[in-house]
């Protein structure tokens, strides 16, 4: 196996910290959270107390001013353990960075320290019933009413939506301008007209609260505009490389965990008088899967280095997202097969990983959209 060089000693020490937190505060409860459809709110404040939230935010806003490799470690450890109910990644490395990058000083002071403590849970509302990967097709509107906007519309598939205290809402402030008329609004729990719908029942990621959100003439103060009016689509595009790389990072970690579980299982499981691992078809299949995961991990680590250097472009991140999420699904499916009938039993982690993995090819932009982005980057565009 190729030695990974992207992490330093402190990152590996932090990995131990994350593992201890997950073993103590998450492992005993995650199965129960899958049954109830959401994690207990207390895990957010416990994560905040342990310094696991908003790591990359400056210390003046309650963060640790840590480089993004610490967040990479968190993505990997949560994926390795299969604790997909935790919405920390989106909170830490999507919502908080938007506020840091585009928010006013007052917004950063108001929201980021509370997010770092786990007192405020963050979400971002892009997808709508009729607009998923095509963000230009959103229909939610925010009408300028002087000192506030009047927000109307609905969102769906919103991660952390049910727990959320703060939601970055993507809305059209100038519907006639297409993508150039999009803005980002900070909508808070309790604003009149802001309602949360039912928690959605999903095939996988059952402990991750995912919900519908509804906005009926919500008065959003102008002070809650994130960045400049009609610049929202540009902001979204600027953050895409990191958001898509996060999916690739988690995908490879989950695929490696599946291989590790399957190695252990096949060494113990016996068939026809010998272990399943002793069959050539098993050994060759696992050798193939490990090779593919190793190749992908080298690419993802290189993408991570480019991110830290400020050189990761959207097309390369799209390659990582598409390739790694496809590979994750392939690897886990093959590992289910090697588990036989037990691979289809929910109490086995491989079964839950199989159900959890499928959405990776959809969210963050479908893999078909990723291929379109890549095609355009090499000079191929639809006519």
Short mmCIF file of C-alpha atoms in Angstrom, two decimals:
data_model
loop_
_atom_site.label_atom_id
_atom_site.label_comp_id
_atom_site.label_asym_id
_atom_site.label_seq_id
_atom_site.Cartn_x
_atom_site.Cartn_y
_atom_site.Cartn_z
CA UNK A 1 0.00 0.00 0.00
CA UNK A 2 1.25 3.47 -0.86
CA UNK A 3 2.04 5.56 2.21
CA UNK A 4 -0.12 8.65 2.40
CA UNK A 5 1.89 11.87 2.73
CA UNK A 6 -0.90 14.43 2.85
CA UNK A 7 -1.29 14.30 6.66
CA UNK A 8 1.10 15.31 9.40
CA UNK A 9 1.51 13.91 12.92
CA UNK A 10 -1.00 16.37 14.38
CA UNK A 11 -3.64 15.31 11.88
CA UNK A 12 -3.20 11.69 12.92
CA UNK A 13 -3.45 12.66 16.58
CA UNK A 14 -6.69 14.43 15.74
CA UNK A 15 -7.87 11.25 13.99
CA UNK A 16 -7.53 9.45 17.32
CA UNK A 17 -9.58 12.20 18.98
CA UNK A 18 -12.36 11.85 16.41
CA UNK A 19 -12.40 8.06 16.76
CA UNK A 20 -12.70 8.30 20.54
CA UNK A 21 -15.58 10.76 20.23
CA UNK A 22 -17.40 8.56 17.74
CA UNK A 23 -16.86 5.44 19.85
CA UNK A 24 -18.18 7.13 22.98
CA UNK A 25 -20.89 9.51 21.79
CA UNK A 26 -22.14 8.04 18.51
CA UNK A 27 -21.58 4.28 18.29
CA UNK A 28 -23.90 3.38 21.20
CA UNK A 29 -26.78 5.41 19.74
CA UNK A 30 -26.57 5.37 15.95
CA UNK A 31 -28.82 2.34 15.44
CA UNK A 32 -31.48 3.99 17.60
CA UNK A 33 -31.09 7.22 15.64
CA UNK A 34 -31.68 5.28 12.43
CA UNK A 35 -34.97 4.08 13.86
CA UNK A 36 -36.12 7.54 14.92
CA UNK A 37 -34.89 9.25 11.74
CA UNK A 38 -32.56 11.83 13.27
CA UNK A 39 -29.64 12.12 15.66
CA UNK A 40 -30.22 13.48 19.14
CA UNK A 41 -29.60 17.19 19.36
CA UNK A 42 -27.23 16.64 22.27
CA UNK A 43 -24.60 15.13 19.96
CA UNK A 44 -24.22 18.55 18.34
CA UNK A 45 -23.40 20.32 21.60
CA UNK A 46 -21.10 17.47 22.63
CA UNK A 47 -19.24 17.79 19.32
CA UNK A 48 -18.95 21.52 19.90
CA UNK A 49 -17.61 21.00 23.42
CA UNK A 50 -14.97 18.64 22.00
CA UNK A 51 -13.83 21.15 19.38
CA UNK A 52 -15.17 19.16 16.43
CA UNK A 53 -17.36 21.87 14.88
CA UNK A 54 -16.25 24.69 12.57
CA UNK A 55 -12.63 23.60 12.82
CA UNK A 56 -11.46 25.67 9.87
CA UNK A 57 -13.10 28.87 11.10
CA UNK A 58 -10.86 31.57 12.64
CA UNK A 59 -10.47 31.53 16.41
CA UNK A 60 -12.17 34.92 16.69
CA UNK A 61 -15.36 33.24 15.46
CA UNK A 62 -15.11 30.22 17.75
CA UNK A 63 -13.21 27.92 15.41
CA UNK A 64 -9.77 26.38 15.66
CA UNK A 65 -8.26 28.13 12.62
CA UNK A 66 -7.25 24.64 11.47
CA UNK A 67 -6.36 23.72 7.93
CA UNK A 68 -8.92 21.72 5.98
CA UNK A 69 -6.99 18.49 6.44
CA UNK A 70 -8.55 18.25 9.90
CA UNK A 71 -11.96 18.29 8.25
CA UNK A 72 -10.76 15.66 5.79
CA UNK A 73 -9.87 13.48 8.77
CA UNK A 74 -13.40 13.94 10.15
CA UNK A 75 -14.99 13.06 6.80
CA UNK A 76 -12.90 9.90 6.61
CA UNK A 77 -13.56 8.75 10.17
CA UNK A 78 -17.32 9.31 10.01
CA UNK A 79 -17.47 7.47 6.69
CA UNK A 80 -15.23 4.67 7.95
CA UNK A 81 -17.56 4.06 10.87
CA UNK A 82 -20.70 4.36 8.74
CA UNK A 83 -22.19 7.07 10.96
CA UNK A 84 -24.05 8.82 8.15
CA UNK A 85 -26.55 10.39 10.53
CA UNK A 86 -24.06 13.07 11.50
CA UNK A 87 -24.53 16.24 9.48
CA UNK A 88 -21.31 17.78 10.74
CA UNK A 89 -19.65 17.96 7.33
CA UNK A 90 -22.28 20.17 5.74
CA UNK A 91 -22.45 22.34 8.86
CA UNK A 92 -18.66 22.68 9.18
CA UNK A 93 -17.46 22.86 5.61
CA UNK A 94 -20.34 24.16 3.54
CA UNK A 95 -22.58 26.41 5.64
CA UNK A 96 -19.87 27.97 7.83
CA UNK A 97 -17.50 28.74 4.92
CA UNK A 98 -20.28 30.53 3.03
CA UNK A 99 -20.83 32.78 6.04
CA UNK A 100 -17.11 33.34 6.52
CA UNK A 101 -16.47 34.11 2.85
CA UNK A 102 -19.49 36.24 2.02
CA UNK A 103 -21.03 37.31 5.32
CA UNK A 104 -20.86 40.70 6.98
CA UNK A 105 -18.91 41.10 10.20
CA UNK A 106 -22.20 41.20 12.09
CA UNK A 107 -23.33 37.93 10.48
CA UNK A 108 -20.05 36.20 11.28
CA UNK A 109 -20.16 37.37 14.89
CA UNK A 110 -23.80 36.35 15.26
CA UNK A 111 -23.72 32.87 13.74
CA UNK A 112 -20.25 31.32 13.60
CA UNK A 113 -19.41 31.11 17.36
CA UNK A 114 -22.82 29.56 18.08
CA UNK A 115 -22.31 27.11 15.21
CA UNK A 116 -18.92 26.17 16.65
CA UNK A 117 -20.57 25.42 20.00
CA UNK A 118 -23.31 23.35 18.37
CA UNK A 119 -25.97 25.72 19.61
CA UNK A 120 -26.93 26.61 16.03
CA UNK A 121 -27.23 23.86 13.42
CA UNK A 122 -26.70 25.04 9.86
CA UNK A 123 -28.25 23.91 6.57
CA UNK A 124 -28.31 25.10 2.99
CA UNK A 125 -31.49 24.97 0.91
CA UNK A 126 -30.91 24.61 -2.82
CA UNK A 127 -32.96 21.70 -4.17
CA UNK A 128 -36.65 22.16 -4.92
CA UNK A 129 -39.37 19.74 -5.99
CA UNK A 130 -38.81 20.79 -9.62
CA UNK A 131 -35.13 21.77 -9.50
CA UNK A 132 -32.33 19.50 -8.32
CA UNK A 133 -28.95 19.64 -10.04
CA UNK A 134 -30.19 22.50 -12.26
CA UNK A 135 -29.88 25.39 -9.81
CA UNK A 136 -30.79 27.85 -12.54
CA UNK A 137 -34.26 26.34 -12.50
CA UNK A 138 -35.15 27.24 -8.91
CA UNK A 139 -38.51 28.94 -8.41
CA UNK A 140 -38.27 30.30 -4.86
CA UNK A 141 -38.41 34.08 -4.96
CA UNK A 142 -37.37 36.87 -2.62
CA UNK A 143 -39.16 40.14 -3.44
CA UNK A 144 -37.45 43.38 -2.40
CA UNK A 145 -39.82 45.15 0.00
CA UNK A 146 -37.64 48.02 1.15
CA UNK A 147 -35.94 47.09 4.40
CA UNK A 148 -36.59 43.37 3.92
CA UNK A 149 -37.18 40.63 1.36
CA UNK A 150 -40.41 38.65 1.14
CA UNK A 151 -39.43 35.03 0.60
CA UNK A 152 -41.78 32.48 -0.97
CA UNK A 153 -41.20 28.94 -2.15
CA UNK A 154 -40.31 25.46 -0.99
CA UNK A 155 -37.22 23.30 -0.73
CA UNK A 156 -36.75 19.56 -0.42
CA UNK A 157 -34.05 16.98 0.39
CA UNK A 158 -32.49 19.43 2.89
CA UNK A 159 -29.80 17.84 5.03
CA UNK A 160 -29.99 19.01 8.66
CA UNK A 161 -33.28 20.62 7.66
CA UNK A 162 -35.30 19.38 10.61
CA UNK A 163 -32.70 20.36 13.23
CA UNK A 164 -31.66 23.54 11.43
CA UNK A 165 -31.63 26.85 13.29
CA UNK A 166 -30.08 28.69 10.36
CA UNK A 167 -30.67 27.98 6.67
CA UNK A 168 -28.91 29.55 3.70
CA UNK A 169 -31.76 29.78 1.20
CA UNK A 170 -31.11 30.10 -2.53
CA UNK A 171 -33.80 32.30 -4.09
CA UNK A 172 -34.44 34.43 -7.15
CA UNK A 173 -34.30 38.14 -6.34
CA UNK A 174 -34.58 38.99 -10.04
CA UNK A 175 -36.45 36.14 -11.78
CA UNK A 176 -36.06 37.81 -15.19
CA UNK A 177 -32.24 37.60 -14.98
CA UNK A 178 -31.93 33.81 -14.75
CA UNK A 179 -28.87 32.65 -12.82
CA UNK A 180 -27.67 36.25 -12.55
CA UNK A 181 -30.73 37.07 -10.47
CA UNK A 182 -30.03 34.60 -7.65
CA UNK A 183 -29.27 35.60 -4.05
CA UNK A 184 -28.52 33.85 -0.76
CA UNK A 185 -30.61 34.65 2.31
CA UNK A 186 -30.00 33.68 5.93
CA UNK A 187 -33.30 32.41 7.30
CA UNK A 188 -33.58 31.70 11.01
CA UNK A 189 -35.74 29.26 12.94
CA UNK A 190 -38.83 31.05 14.22
CA UNK A 191 -39.21 33.60 11.43
CA UNK A 192 -42.97 33.86 10.75
CA UNK A 193 -43.92 31.93 7.63
CA UNK A 194 -40.90 29.60 7.79
CA UNK A 195 -42.13 26.05 8.36
CA UNK A 196 -40.45 22.68 8.34
CA UNK A 197 -42.21 19.80 6.66
CA UNK A 198 -42.02 16.13 7.48
CA UNK A 199 -38.73 14.34 7.86
CA UNK A 200 -38.28 12.39 4.66
CA UNK A 201 -37.97 8.60 4.85
CA UNK A 202 -35.00 7.56 2.77
CA UNK A 203 -33.63 4.28 1.45
CA UNK A 204 -30.35 4.94 3.27
CA UNK A 205 -28.76 7.49 5.58
CA UNK A 206 -31.73 6.87 7.83
CA UNK A 207 -30.33 8.71 10.86
CA UNK A 208 -29.63 11.86 8.82
CA UNK A 209 -32.52 14.26 9.25
CA UNK A 210 -33.60 15.31 5.78
CA UNK A 211 -36.71 17.43 5.40
CA UNK A 212 -38.85 19.73 3.35
CA UNK A 213 -38.83 23.47 4.06
CA UNK A 214 -41.61 25.94 3.25
CA UNK A 215 -41.49 29.72 3.01
CA UNK A 216 -44.77 31.64 2.99
CA UNK A 217 -44.24 35.40 2.83
CA UNK A 218 -41.26 35.19 5.17
CA UNK A 219 -39.93 38.66 5.97
CA UNK A 220 -36.14 38.35 5.78
CA UNK A 221 -34.31 41.51 6.93
CA UNK A 222 -31.87 43.04 4.47
CA UNK A 223 -29.24 42.43 7.15
CA UNK A 224 -29.73 38.70 6.45
CA UNK A 225 -28.69 38.95 2.81
CA UNK A 226 -25.51 36.89 2.45
CA UNK A 227 -23.08 38.82 0.29
CA UNK A 228 -24.41 41.03 -2.48
CA UNK A 229 -27.80 40.85 -4.12
CA UNK A 230 -27.97 38.79 -7.33
CA UNK A 231 -24.51 37.30 -6.74
CA UNK A 232 -25.70 34.04 -5.23
CA UNK A 233 -25.09 31.81 -8.22
CA UNK A 234 -21.50 33.05 -8.50
CA UNK A 235 -20.93 32.29 -4.81
CA UNK A 236 -22.34 28.79 -5.26
CA UNK A 237 -20.05 28.09 -8.20
CA UNK A 238 -16.97 29.31 -6.32
CA UNK A 239 -17.53 26.84 -3.48
CA UNK A 240 -18.29 23.81 -5.67
CA UNK A 241 -14.77 22.29 -5.92
CA UNK A 242 -14.48 21.82 -2.16
CA UNK A 243 -18.07 20.62 -1.80
CA UNK A 244 -17.61 17.96 -4.49
CA UNK A 245 -14.25 16.86 -3.16
CA UNK A 246 -15.88 16.21 0.22
CA UNK A 247 -18.13 13.63 -1.42
CA UNK A 248 -15.12 11.94 -3.03
CA UNK A 249 -13.23 11.85 0.28
CA UNK A 250 -16.13 10.23 2.12
CA UNK A 251 -16.77 7.82 -0.74
CA UNK A 252 -13.26 6.42 -0.76
CA UNK A 253 -13.20 6.10 3.03
CA UNK A 254 -16.51 4.22 2.96
CA UNK A 255 -15.27 1.94 0.17
CA UNK A 256 -12.12 1.10 2.14
CA UNK A 257 -14.22 0.33 5.22
CA UNK A 258 -16.36 -2.03 3.13
CA UNK A 259 -13.25 -3.89 1.97
CA UNK A 260 -11.95 -4.14 5.53
CA UNK A 261 -15.27 -5.52 6.84
CA UNK A 262 -15.40 -7.99 3.98
CA UNK A 263 -11.84 -9.16 4.56
CA UNK A 264 -12.69 -9.91 8.19
CA UNK A 265 -15.97 -11.61 7.29
CA UNK A 266 -14.58 -13.86 4.56
CA UNK A 267 -11.71 -14.98 6.79
CA UNK A 268 -14.23 -16.24 9.36
CA UNK A 269 -17.11 -17.45 7.15
CA UNK A 270 -16.79 -21.06 6.00
CA UNK A 271 -18.25 -22.77 2.95
CA UNK A 272 -17.50 -26.23 1.51
CA UNK A 273 -15.15 -26.96 4.38
CA UNK A 274 -12.93 -23.90 4.06
CA UNK A 275 -13.06 -20.13 4.55
CA UNK A 276 -14.64 -17.97 1.88
CA UNK A 277 -11.40 -15.96 1.77
CA UNK A 278 -9.48 -19.03 0.59
CA UNK A 279 -11.38 -19.19 -2.71
CA UNK A 280 -9.49 -17.69 -5.61
CA UNK A 281 -12.56 -15.78 -6.80
CA UNK A 282 -12.79 -14.07 -3.40
CA UNK A 283 -9.10 -13.25 -3.21
CA UNK A 284 -8.96 -11.92 -6.76
CA UNK A 285 -12.12 -9.85 -6.33
CA UNK A 286 -10.84 -8.20 -3.16
CA UNK A 287 -7.46 -7.63 -4.83
CA UNK A 288 -9.22 -5.87 -7.71
CA UNK A 289 -11.33 -3.71 -5.40
CA UNK A 290 -8.38 -2.76 -3.19
CA UNK A 291 -6.37 -1.75 -6.25
CA UNK A 292 -9.14 0.49 -7.55
CA UNK A 293 -9.64 2.12 -4.15
CA UNK A 294 -5.90 2.68 -3.80
CA UNK A 295 -5.71 4.36 -7.22
CA UNK A 296 -8.68 6.58 -6.39
CA UNK A 297 -7.26 7.53 -3.00
CA UNK A 298 -4.02 8.73 -4.57
CA UNK A 299 -6.05 10.94 -6.91
CA UNK A 300 -8.20 12.28 -4.07
CA UNK A 301 -5.14 13.02 -1.94
CA UNK A 302 -3.65 14.95 -4.85
CA UNK A 303 -6.91 16.88 -5.25
CA UNK A 304 -6.74 17.67 -1.54
CA UNK A 305 -3.23 19.06 -1.97
CA UNK A 306 -4.46 21.19 -4.88
CA UNK A 307 -7.32 22.46 -2.71
CA UNK A 308 -4.91 23.55 0.01
CA UNK A 309 -2.85 25.33 -2.65
CA UNK A 310 -5.94 27.08 -4.01
CA UNK A 311 -5.55 25.30 -7.35
CA UNK A 312 -8.40 22.78 -7.40
CA UNK A 313 -10.68 23.58 -10.34
CA UNK A 314 -14.32 22.59 -10.77
CA UNK A 315 -13.69 20.06 -13.53
CA UNK A 316 -11.06 18.14 -11.56
CA UNK A 317 -13.26 18.13 -8.46
CA UNK A 318 -16.12 16.88 -10.63
CA UNK A 319 -13.89 14.03 -11.83
CA UNK A 320 -13.18 13.08 -8.23
CA UNK A 321 -16.84 13.26 -7.21
CA UNK A 322 -18.11 11.21 -10.15
CA UNK A 323 -15.37 8.60 -10.16
CA UNK A 324 -15.23 8.02 -6.42
CA UNK A 325 -18.97 7.87 -5.85
CA UNK A 326 -19.38 5.41 -8.73
CA UNK A 327 -16.51 3.36 -7.33
CA UNK A 328 -17.97 3.47 -3.82
CA UNK A 329 -21.23 1.97 -5.05
CA UNK A 330 -19.41 -0.69 -7.09
CA UNK A 331 -17.10 -1.72 -4.24
CA UNK A 332 -19.83 -1.93 -1.63
CA UNK A 333 -22.11 -3.90 -3.95
CA UNK A 334 -19.34 -6.43 -4.58
CA UNK A 335 -18.70 -6.67 -0.85
CA UNK A 336 -22.38 -7.32 -0.20
CA UNK A 337 -22.12 -10.22 -2.67
CA UNK A 338 -19.16 -11.65 -0.80
CA UNK A 339 -21.18 -11.53 2.42
CA UNK A 340 -23.88 -13.67 0.83
CA UNK A 341 -27.30 -13.54 2.47
CA UNK A 342 -25.91 -11.80 5.55
CA UNK A 343 -24.91 -8.89 3.35
CA UNK A 344 -28.60 -8.12 2.97
CA UNK A 345 -29.26 -8.06 6.71
CA UNK A 346 -29.57 -4.59 8.23
CA UNK A 347 -27.60 -5.48 11.37
CA UNK A 348 -24.49 -5.95 9.23
CA UNK A 349 -22.65 -2.68 8.52
CA UNK A 350 -22.13 -3.65 4.89
CA UNK A 351 -25.89 -3.64 4.29
CA UNK A 352 -26.29 -0.17 5.77
CA UNK A 353 -23.28 1.07 3.80
CA UNK A 354 -24.85 -0.29 0.61
CA UNK A 355 -28.06 1.64 1.25
CA UNK A 356 -26.19 4.78 2.30
CA UNK A 357 -23.88 4.84 -0.72
CA UNK A 358 -26.40 5.17 -3.54
CA UNK A 359 -27.21 8.84 -2.97
CA UNK A 360 -23.53 9.79 -3.38
CA UNK A 361 -24.01 9.57 -7.14
CA UNK A 362 -26.95 11.98 -6.94
CA UNK A 363 -26.33 14.76 -4.45
CA UNK A 364 -23.75 17.47 -4.92
CA UNK A 365 -24.83 17.43 -8.56
CA UNK A 366 -25.64 14.15 -10.28
CA UNK A 367 -22.77 12.26 -11.88
CA UNK A 368 -24.32 12.99 -15.26
CA UNK A 369 -23.88 16.69 -14.51
CA UNK A 370 -20.29 15.98 -13.44
CA UNK A 371 -19.61 14.42 -16.84
CA UNK A 372 -21.12 17.46 -18.56
CA UNK A 373 -18.82 19.76 -16.57
CA UNK A 374 -15.82 17.60 -17.47
CA UNK A 375 -16.82 17.44 -21.15
CA UNK A 376 -17.05 21.24 -21.34
CA UNK A 377 -13.63 21.59 -19.69
CA UNK A 378 -12.05 19.60 -22.52
CA UNK A 379 -13.80 21.58 -25.22
CA UNK A 380 -16.88 19.41 -25.77
CA UNK A 381 -20.23 21.17 -25.47
CA UNK A 382 -23.72 20.14 -26.49
CA UNK A 383 -25.08 21.80 -29.62
#
